[in-house]
Amino acid sequence: MSPISGLNDVVAFVSERFPVDKLNFHSMIEKKEVPIHKMTWGYYTGGLALLFLFVQVVTGLFLLFYYQPTVSDANLSVEYITKYVSCGALIRNMHAWSSSLMIFFTVVHLLTTFAMKAFDRPREITWVAGVCLLLITYGFGFTGYLLPWNQIAVNATKVGLQSVELIGTYLPGAIADLPRILKETFQGEASVGQATLGRFYAMHVVLLPLALFAVLGIHLLQVQLHGMSQGIDRAAQKSEKFFPLFILRDLSVWGVAFLILFVLALCLPFDSFVSFPLLEPYNALGATPPGIKPEWYFYFIYYPLELLPFWLILLLSNLLVAGLFLTPWIFRDTSRTTLGFLALLGTLYLIIMTIFGHNIYEIFKGGG
Amino acid sequence: MSLPLSLQSKNVFLATALIATASMALFSGSGAMAFPEYQQFVEKHSGRTANCSMCHTNDSGPTGNDAGQIGSLTEAKLKQLNEARAAFEPGQDVDNPILNKFGNAIVKKIGMKNVLQYRSDPEKLATALGGKDDLDGDGIADSREFLDGTDPLNASHGDPWLLFVHNFSRYRVHIALAVLSIGLLLYGFNKVIAALSSSMEKKK
Amino acid sequence: MIDSLLLIALPYVAIVVCIVGSVWRIRTQAFGLSALSSQFLESRKLLWGSLPWHIGIGLILAGHLIALFCPELWRSLLANPTILLVIESAGIGLACLSVVGLMVLFWRRLTSARIQAVTSVMDLVVLTLLLGQIVIGMIVALQYHWGAVWATTTATPYVWSLATLQPDVSFVADLPPLMKAHIVGAWLLILLIPFSRLIHIFTVPLEYLFRPPQKVVWTNPRHHEATAFLSDDEARRDFIKGMAALFVGGALLSVGALDKVFRFFFGPRLSPKEEAEIMGTRVKRLEATANEKKLELERQTSDYIFVAKLSELQAKEGKYFIDFAMCPALAFLDGNNLPNLISAKCTHLGCTVLNQVDSQGRILCPCHLSYFDIATGVPNAGAPAKEPLPHLPWAVMDESGKMVAHKSANGKIIGTAPAGNAESYSVFLAKHLAEESKA
């Protein structure tokens, strides 16, 4: 392949993914159609993730008014918000519930778009940006978990970060120390402390949002440029206008979702699922209390990590991430039926590990 | 060799240790005043982990030198502690520095005598506390929170279902208004969609 | 006197004139019972003016009528402060909406040449009166709060006294002049009904909301294209119903959200006792942080760290202390009555190991259940932790600071347990010994 034809290939690839001639209101909004078929509900999942992102941005901004990112004050400021500030408990709860729902719908969106083969040419970039968004969302979950600075937050973060260091044991001589150095750079000091809190805070509040909005911009631009994917193997008979009909339906769904979120946040404190000793302010000099766990959306990797050898999980998760990024090319010729089956398997695994992970853990490790 | 800092802390330590032993001498057995039976019962009954801070000021219980533990108490606070420990009969207002509000409320409600007695059957404590008192005002009685292993002093901590039911009725006006507004929006979207799609079909 | 004239005479005149005039007009000019649509003269501004105006004023009038006819129900509803707040805010919002609509209509009437041609002086009078009436109503609502409640004990009985022919001004005599002006304005508007386009409110007003003002269609196709959007009855009715519901629902939702947001932003207003409580906790936390920093400084600058009196150490229950790396460690008493200092930072994922020794001489890490032998530091077979917990070097000194025993670089213990009173011996964590052992 000569350099010129290689360059031409690149140009062709980019111009197919970014068709500049379609970069106008008419073809991106007015002409866009949404196919109607049995999987049409899948088109709403991304919008729902977006709704919860908006809720996160707004409630997060409010929490910033009162939150103080220092080891001595963080926990107290969170307590101050929930206990004294009017509607503070509601806003904090909304942030917590909405974060869970956002991750939930991001994952559902990934699975449905996978099943609907929405990554098919020319939508590869949409998919890759989407995978980046998923990772960023998980990053939000991980960094945000530390901020209340209570026992479960700090100890779970410690465990999470320590796993990074463990990678070193599988690396050969010269670079074996690299993960530890990486980890300490990431947490800012030898153990989780003020430096870590400051860094996680900066990431949660500034860096990750910036990254998210940048990638989200590409993701949404791609979605509008290429329109909705057909979603099923045989092209749908019917379709409806994206604007204004589908947008209005999407808004209706948002209304219902918001109502559910509101009632949940108002009536069911997120913290009530955790044992109270874990909600006490972090005590650097005391023992680790029993029952330290990550948030539920990490269970799918946490329980296997508890049960299986670390190297195996490391290998599998690396494969999974690589597989996710390469999906548009790996499954280029796979039918939607097969993809649907694979997505179903993935869904089953996630549901079982998230809901019954603890029971599975008890069965295998209960005696020890 | 120089040990200025450590020697200093040694002296401080000696002083507190003296106070601690003095206070313990008043009552027989240092461990006898902390009641792990209750914690064990709560953890077994509720399936949640618990620690001493359900009733005590310090989460590792009353013995030790940290804040809220006997070793850290001043002369005046020690006096308060001894007075509170003598509250054998129910009904006395107590302000025990090693206990939190819930701990003190228990002593007032049932008296130290019963606190000691119920160690063999901690479930009786819940019965004795009754179903009315609710220190944090979250709608779940303190005795229920004790059985559920949830924090009786934190209004946003309790059995999730009970909390949900209580808050739902507490905020029913807000919820009704939210349902009304969202209902109106849904109705509105529905009508507008109907109008737009029928006029679009006409155009075709 | 003036009160009686404006609040008793005027109403009766207004009502009589309104009834007689309207009946006369309906019988003689049946075709003129309309708002005299000017839709085909100018239709765009009409939509943006007419729709908000009719939605806003319709709902506000409905509120007034409920307060007039079901004061009891209205009052019991408003007993809830949240509902009261919502209704008052919704009222203001709707009033703003109708004012905006009316302004658009007014502007249209004043600026469009075609409409100027069909505008009578009476139209302008009615528009001005309506505008004034709403603005006064809004000022009253903002100036004298909770009018929705107090009106049920003032204006409502006043109107009923007129209706039952026992006029009693005393109900409203003490109201502020603005409120009286609002009442007088209402009577004036009623008076004008038969003489103006206001007569259209008798043409089944509810139905009006959902039907096109007039089905006036251009025969010219160019105009047809422009007005085809929502030209048929059904769609238009749906559209208007939908927009009305969206507006009311949206307004209600915004009021609720703004209520929460403003209260959150406003922050708490704490009692001195609460303030003191929070401040106390805050100071305690700061002290704890300061103590931690002191420990850290001490570990950076001192060679020996005091752990405990030798007499305090036990074989079965370890005493926690902080080692030179600011990590937790445990001190036990070994079989020879000498200290045994071991790191408590689990070699698996860094949790703090528990301090209770089990029957096999092991301590447990609660996170992933590794058991470490305290004599060797080695974890049990099959534990998630693979590396042993390291032992730490120590020194035992007497009161004068003389070292009587220590654990040397290679882990060898030099010296024996001091005889005599263990109270007088202290156990120290030793730094230079630690560094030697590393080298």
Coordinates of N, CA, C and O in Angstrom, one line a residue, chain A residues 82-83 89 92-93 151 239-241 243-245 247-249 251-256 258-259 262-264 266-281 283 289-291, chain B residues 42-43 47-54 59 149-161 163-165 167-169 171 174-175 178-179 182 185-186 189-190 192-194 196-197 200:
Chain A
T82 N -27.3 17.3 54.5 CA -28.5 16.4 54.6 C -29.3 16.8 55.8 O -30.5 16.6 55.9
K83 N -28.6 17.3 56.9 CA -29.4 17.5 58.1 C -29.9 18.9 58.3 O -31.0 19.1 58.8
A89 N -31.2 17.2 51.9 CA -31.3 15.8 51.8 C -31.8 15.3 50.4 O -31.4 14.4 49.8
R92 N -29.1 15.9 47.7 CA -28.0 14.9 47.8 C -28.5 13.5 47.4 O -27.9 12.8 46.6
N93 N -29.7 13.2 47.8 CA -30.3 11.9 47.5 C -30.6 11.8 46.0 O -30.4 10.7 45.4
Q151 N -16.4 5.9 56.3 CA -15.6 4.7 56.4 C -15.7 3.9 55.1 O -14.7 3.5 54.6
S239 N -42.1 4.7 10.1 CA -41.1 5.5 10.9 C -41.9 6.8 11.2 O -42.9 7.1 10.7
E240 N -41.3 7.5 12.1 CA -41.9 8.8 12.4 C -40.8 9.9 12.5 O -39.6 9.6 12.7
K241 N -41.2 11.1 12.4 CA -40.3 12.2 12.4 C -39.6 12.3 13.8 O -40.2 12.2 14.8
F243 N -38.1 15.1 14.8 CA -38.5 16.4 15.2 C -39.8 16.7 14.6 O -39.9 16.7 13.4
P244 N -40.9 17.0 15.3 CA -40.9 17.1 16.7 C -41.5 15.9 17.4 O -41.5 15.8 18.7
L245 N -41.9 14.9 16.7 CA -42.7 13.8 17.3 C -41.9 13.0 18.3 O -42.3 12.8 19.5
I247 N -39.0 13.6 19.7 CA -38.5 14.5 20.8 C -39.6 14.6 21.9 O -39.3 14.5 23.1
L248 N -40.9 14.8 21.4 CA -41.9 15.0 22.4 C -42.2 13.7 23.2 O -42.4 13.7 24.4
R249 N -42.1 12.6 22.4 CA -42.3 11.3 23.1 C -41.1 11.1 24.1 O -41.3 10.6 25.3
L251 N -39.5 13.4 25.6 CA -39.8 14.3 26.8 C -40.8 13.6 27.7 O -40.7 13.7 29.0
S252 N -41.8 13.0 27.2 CA -42.8 12.3 28.0 C -42.1 11.2 28.9 O -42.3 11.1 30.1
V253 N -41.2 10.5 28.2 CA -40.5 9.4 29.0 C -39.6 10.1 30.1 O -39.6 9.6 31.2
W254 N -39.0 11.2 29.7 CA -38.2 11.9 30.7 C -39.1 12.3 31.9 O -38.7 12.3 33.1
G255 N -40.3 12.8 31.6 CA -41.2 13.2 32.7 C -41.5 12.1 33.7 O -41.3 12.2 34.9
V256 N -41.8 10.9 33.1 CA -42.0 9.7 34.0 C -40.8 9.4 34.8 O -40.8 9.2 36.0
F258 N -38.3 11.3 35.6 CA -38.0 12.3 36.6 C -38.9 12.2 37.8 O -38.5 12.3 39.0
L259 N -40.2 11.8 37.6 CA -41.1 11.6 38.7 C -40.6 10.5 39.6 O -40.6 10.6 40.8
F262 N -37.7 11.6 41.5 CA -38.1 12.5 42.6 C -38.7 11.8 43.8 O -38.3 12.0 44.9
V263 N -39.6 10.8 43.5 CA -40.2 10.1 44.6 C -39.2 9.3 45.4 O -39.1 9.3 46.6
L264 N -38.3 8.6 44.6 CA -37.2 7.9 45.2 C -36.4 8.7 46.1 O -36.1 8.4 47.3
L266 N -37.0 11.6 47.4 CA -37.7 12.2 48.5 C -38.0 11.2 49.6 O -37.9 11.6 50.8
C267 N -38.2 10.0 49.3 CA -38.7 9.0 50.3 C -37.7 8.0 50.7 O -37.9 7.4 51.7
L268 N -36.7 7.7 49.9 CA -35.8 6.6 50.2 C -34.4 7.1 50.2 O -33.7 7.1 49.2
P269 N -33.8 7.4 51.4 CA -32.4 7.9 51.5 C -31.5 6.8 51.0 O -31.6 5.6 51.4
F270 N -30.6 7.1 50.1 CA -29.7 6.2 49.5 C -28.9 5.5 50.5 O -28.5 4.3 50.4
D271 N -28.5 6.2 51.6 CA -27.6 5.7 52.6 C -28.3 4.6 53.4 O -27.6 3.9 54.1
S272 N -29.6 4.5 53.4 CA -30.2 3.6 54.3 C -29.9 2.1 54.0 O -30.2 1.2 54.8
F273 N -29.3 1.9 52.8 CA -29.0 0.5 52.5 C -27.7 0.0 53.1 O -27.3 -1.1 53.1
V274 N -26.9 1.0 53.6 CA -25.6 0.7 54.2 C -25.7 0.6 55.7 O -26.4 1.4 56.3
S275 N -24.9 -0.3 56.3 CA -24.9 -0.4 57.8 C -24.3 0.9 58.3 O -23.4 1.5 57.8
F276 N -24.9 1.3 59.5 CA -24.5 2.7 60.0 C -23.0 2.8 60.4 O -22.5 3.9 60.2
P277 N -22.3 1.8 60.8 CA -20.9 2.0 61.2 C -20.1 2.4 59.9 O -19.1 3.1 60.1
L278 N -20.6 2.0 58.8 CA -19.8 2.4 57.5 C -20.0 3.8 57.1 O -19.3 4.4 56.3
L279 N -21.0 4.5 57.7 CA -21.3 5.9 57.4 C -20.7 6.8 58.3 O -20.7 8.1 58.1
E280 N -20.0 6.3 59.3 CA -19.3 7.2 60.3 C -18.1 7.9 59.5 O -17.6 7.3 58.6
P281 N -17.7 9.0 60.0 CA -16.5 9.7 59.4 C -15.3 8.8 59.4 O -15.1 8.0 60.3
N283 N -11.9 7.1 60.0 CA -11.0 7.2 61.1 C -9.7 6.6 60.6 O -9.6 5.4 60.5
P289 N -13.7 -1.3 59.3 CA -14.9 -2.0 59.7 C -15.3 -3.0 58.7 O -14.9 -2.9 57.5
P290 N -15.9 -4.1 59.2 CA -16.3 -5.1 58.2 C -17.4 -4.7 57.3 O -18.2 -3.7 57.6
G291 N -17.5 -5.3 56.1 CA -18.6 -5.0 55.2 C -18.3 -3.9 54.2 O -19.2 -3.4 53.5
Chain B
V42 N -28.0 -7.5 67.8 CA -28.4 -6.7 66.7 C -27.9 -7.2 65.4 O -28.6 -7.3 64.4
E43 N -26.6 -7.5 65.4 CA -26.0 -8.0 64.1 C -26.7 -9.3 63.6 O -27.0 -9.5 62.5
G47 N -28.9 -8.7 60.4 CA -28.1 -9.0 59.3 C -27.2 -7.8 58.8 O -26.5 -7.9 57.8
R48 N -27.3 -6.7 59.6 CA -26.4 -5.6 59.3 C -25.3 -5.6 60.3 O -25.4 -6.1 61.4
T49 N -24.2 -5.0 59.9 CA -23.1 -4.8 60.9 C -23.5 -3.6 61.8 O -24.2 -2.7 61.4
A50 N -23.0 -3.7 63.0 CA -23.3 -2.6 64.0 C -22.0 -2.4 64.8 O -21.1 -3.2 64.7
N51 N -22.0 -1.3 65.5 CA -20.9 -1.1 66.4 C -21.4 -0.4 67.7 O -22.6 -0.1 67.8
C52 N -20.5 -0.1 68.6 CA -20.9 0.5 69.9 C -21.6 1.9 69.7 O -22.3 2.3 70.6
S53 N -21.3 2.5 68.6 CA -21.8 3.9 68.5 C -23.4 4.0 68.3 O -23.9 5.0 68.2
M54 N -24.0 2.8 68.3 CA -25.5 2.9 68.3 C -25.9 3.5 69.7 O -26.8 4.4 69.7
D59 N -17.2 4.9 68.8 CA -17.6 3.6 68.2 C -16.9 2.4 68.6 O -17.3 1.3 68.3
G149 N -31.1 -2.8 63.4 CA -29.6 -2.5 63.3 C -29.4 -1.2 62.6 O -28.3 -1.0 61.9
T150 N -30.3 -0.2 62.6 CA -30.1 1.0 61.9 C -29.9 2.1 62.9 O -30.2 2.0 64.1
D151 N -29.4 3.3 62.5 CA -29.0 4.4 63.4 C -30.3 5.1 63.9 O -31.0 5.7 63.1
P152 N -30.5 5.0 65.2 CA -31.7 5.6 65.8 C -31.6 7.1 65.9 O -32.6 7.8 66.2
L153 N -30.4 7.7 65.6 CA -30.2 9.1 65.7 C -30.0 9.8 64.3 O -29.7 11.0 64.2
N154 N -30.2 9.1 63.3 CA -30.0 9.6 61.9 C -31.4 9.5 61.1 O -31.8 8.3 60.9
A155 N -32.0 10.6 60.8 CA -33.3 10.6 60.2 C -33.2 9.9 58.8 O -34.2 9.5 58.3
S156 N -32.1 10.0 58.2 CA -32.0 9.3 56.8 C -31.4 7.9 56.9 O -30.9 7.5 55.9
H157 N -31.5 7.3 58.0 CA -31.1 5.9 58.1 C -32.2 5.1 58.8 O -32.6 5.5 59.9
G158 N -32.5 4.0 58.2 CA -33.5 3.1 58.8 C -33.9 2.0 57.8 O -33.3 2.0 56.7
D159 N -34.8 1.2 58.2 CA -35.2 0.1 57.3 C -35.7 0.8 56.0 O -36.7 1.6 56.1
P160 N -35.2 0.5 54.8 CA -35.6 1.2 53.6 C -37.1 1.2 53.4 O -37.6 2.3 53.0
W161 N -37.7 0.1 53.5 CA -39.1 0.0 53.2 C -39.9 0.9 54.2 O -40.8 1.7 53.8
L163 N -38.9 3.4 55.9 CA -38.6 4.9 55.6 C -39.4 5.3 54.4 O -40.0 6.4 54.5
F164 N -39.4 4.5 53.4 CA -40.1 4.9 52.2 C -41.6 5.1 52.5 O -42.2 6.1 52.1
V165 N -42.2 4.2 53.2 CA -43.6 4.3 53.6 C -43.9 5.6 54.4 O -44.8 6.4 54.1
N167 N -42.0 8.3 54.7 CA -41.7 9.6 53.9 C -42.8 9.8 52.9 O -43.1 10.9 52.6
F168 N -43.3 8.7 52.3 CA -44.3 8.9 51.2 C -45.5 9.5 51.8 O -46.1 10.4 51.2
S169 N -45.9 9.1 53.0 CA -47.1 9.8 53.5 C -46.8 11.2 54.1 O -47.6 12.1 54.0
Y171 N -44.6 13.3 52.7 CA -44.5 14.2 51.6 C -45.6 14.1 50.6 O -45.4 14.3 49.4
H174 N -46.4 17.0 48.3 CA -45.4 17.3 47.3 C -45.5 16.3 46.2 O -45.4 16.6 45.0
I175 N -45.7 15.0 46.6 CA -45.7 13.9 45.6 C -47.0 14.1 44.7 O -46.9 14.0 43.5
A178 N -46.3 16.8 42.3 CA -45.4 16.4 41.3 C -46.1 15.5 40.3 O -46.0 15.7 39.1
V179 N -47.0 14.6 40.8 CA -47.7 13.7 39.9 C -48.7 14.5 39.0 O -48.8 14.3 37.8
I182 N -46.5 16.4 36.4 CA -46.0 15.5 35.3 C -47.2 14.9 34.5 O -47.1 14.8 33.3
L185 N -48.2 17.4 32.0 CA -47.2 17.4 30.9 C -47.3 16.3 30.0 O -47.3 16.4 28.8
L186 N -47.6 15.1 30.6 CA -47.7 13.9 29.7 C -49.0 14.1 28.8 O -49.0 13.8 27.6
F189 N -48.1 16.6 26.1 CA -47.3 16.0 25.1 C -48.1 15.1 24.2 O -48.0 15.2 22.9
N190 N -49.0 14.3 24.8 CA -49.8 13.4 24.1 C -50.7 14.1 23.1 O -50.8 13.8 21.9
V192 N -50.3 17.2 21.9 CA -49.6 17.9 20.9 C -49.1 16.9 19.8 O -49.1 17.2 18.6
I193 N -48.6 15.7 20.3 CA -48.2 14.7 19.3 C -49.4 14.3 18.4 O -49.2 14.3 17.2
A194 N -50.5 14.1 19.0 CA -51.7 13.8 18.2 C -52.0 14.8 17.2 O -52.2 14.5 16.0
L196 N -50.0 17.2 16.0 CA -49.0 17.3 14.9 C -49.0 16.1 14.0 O -48.9 16.3 12.8
S197 N -49.2 14.9 14.5 CA -49.1 13.8 13.6 C -50.4 13.8 12.7 O -50.2 13.5 11.5
M200 N -49.7 16.3 10.1 CA -48.7 15.9 9.1 C -49.3 14.9 8.1 O -49.0 15.0 6.9

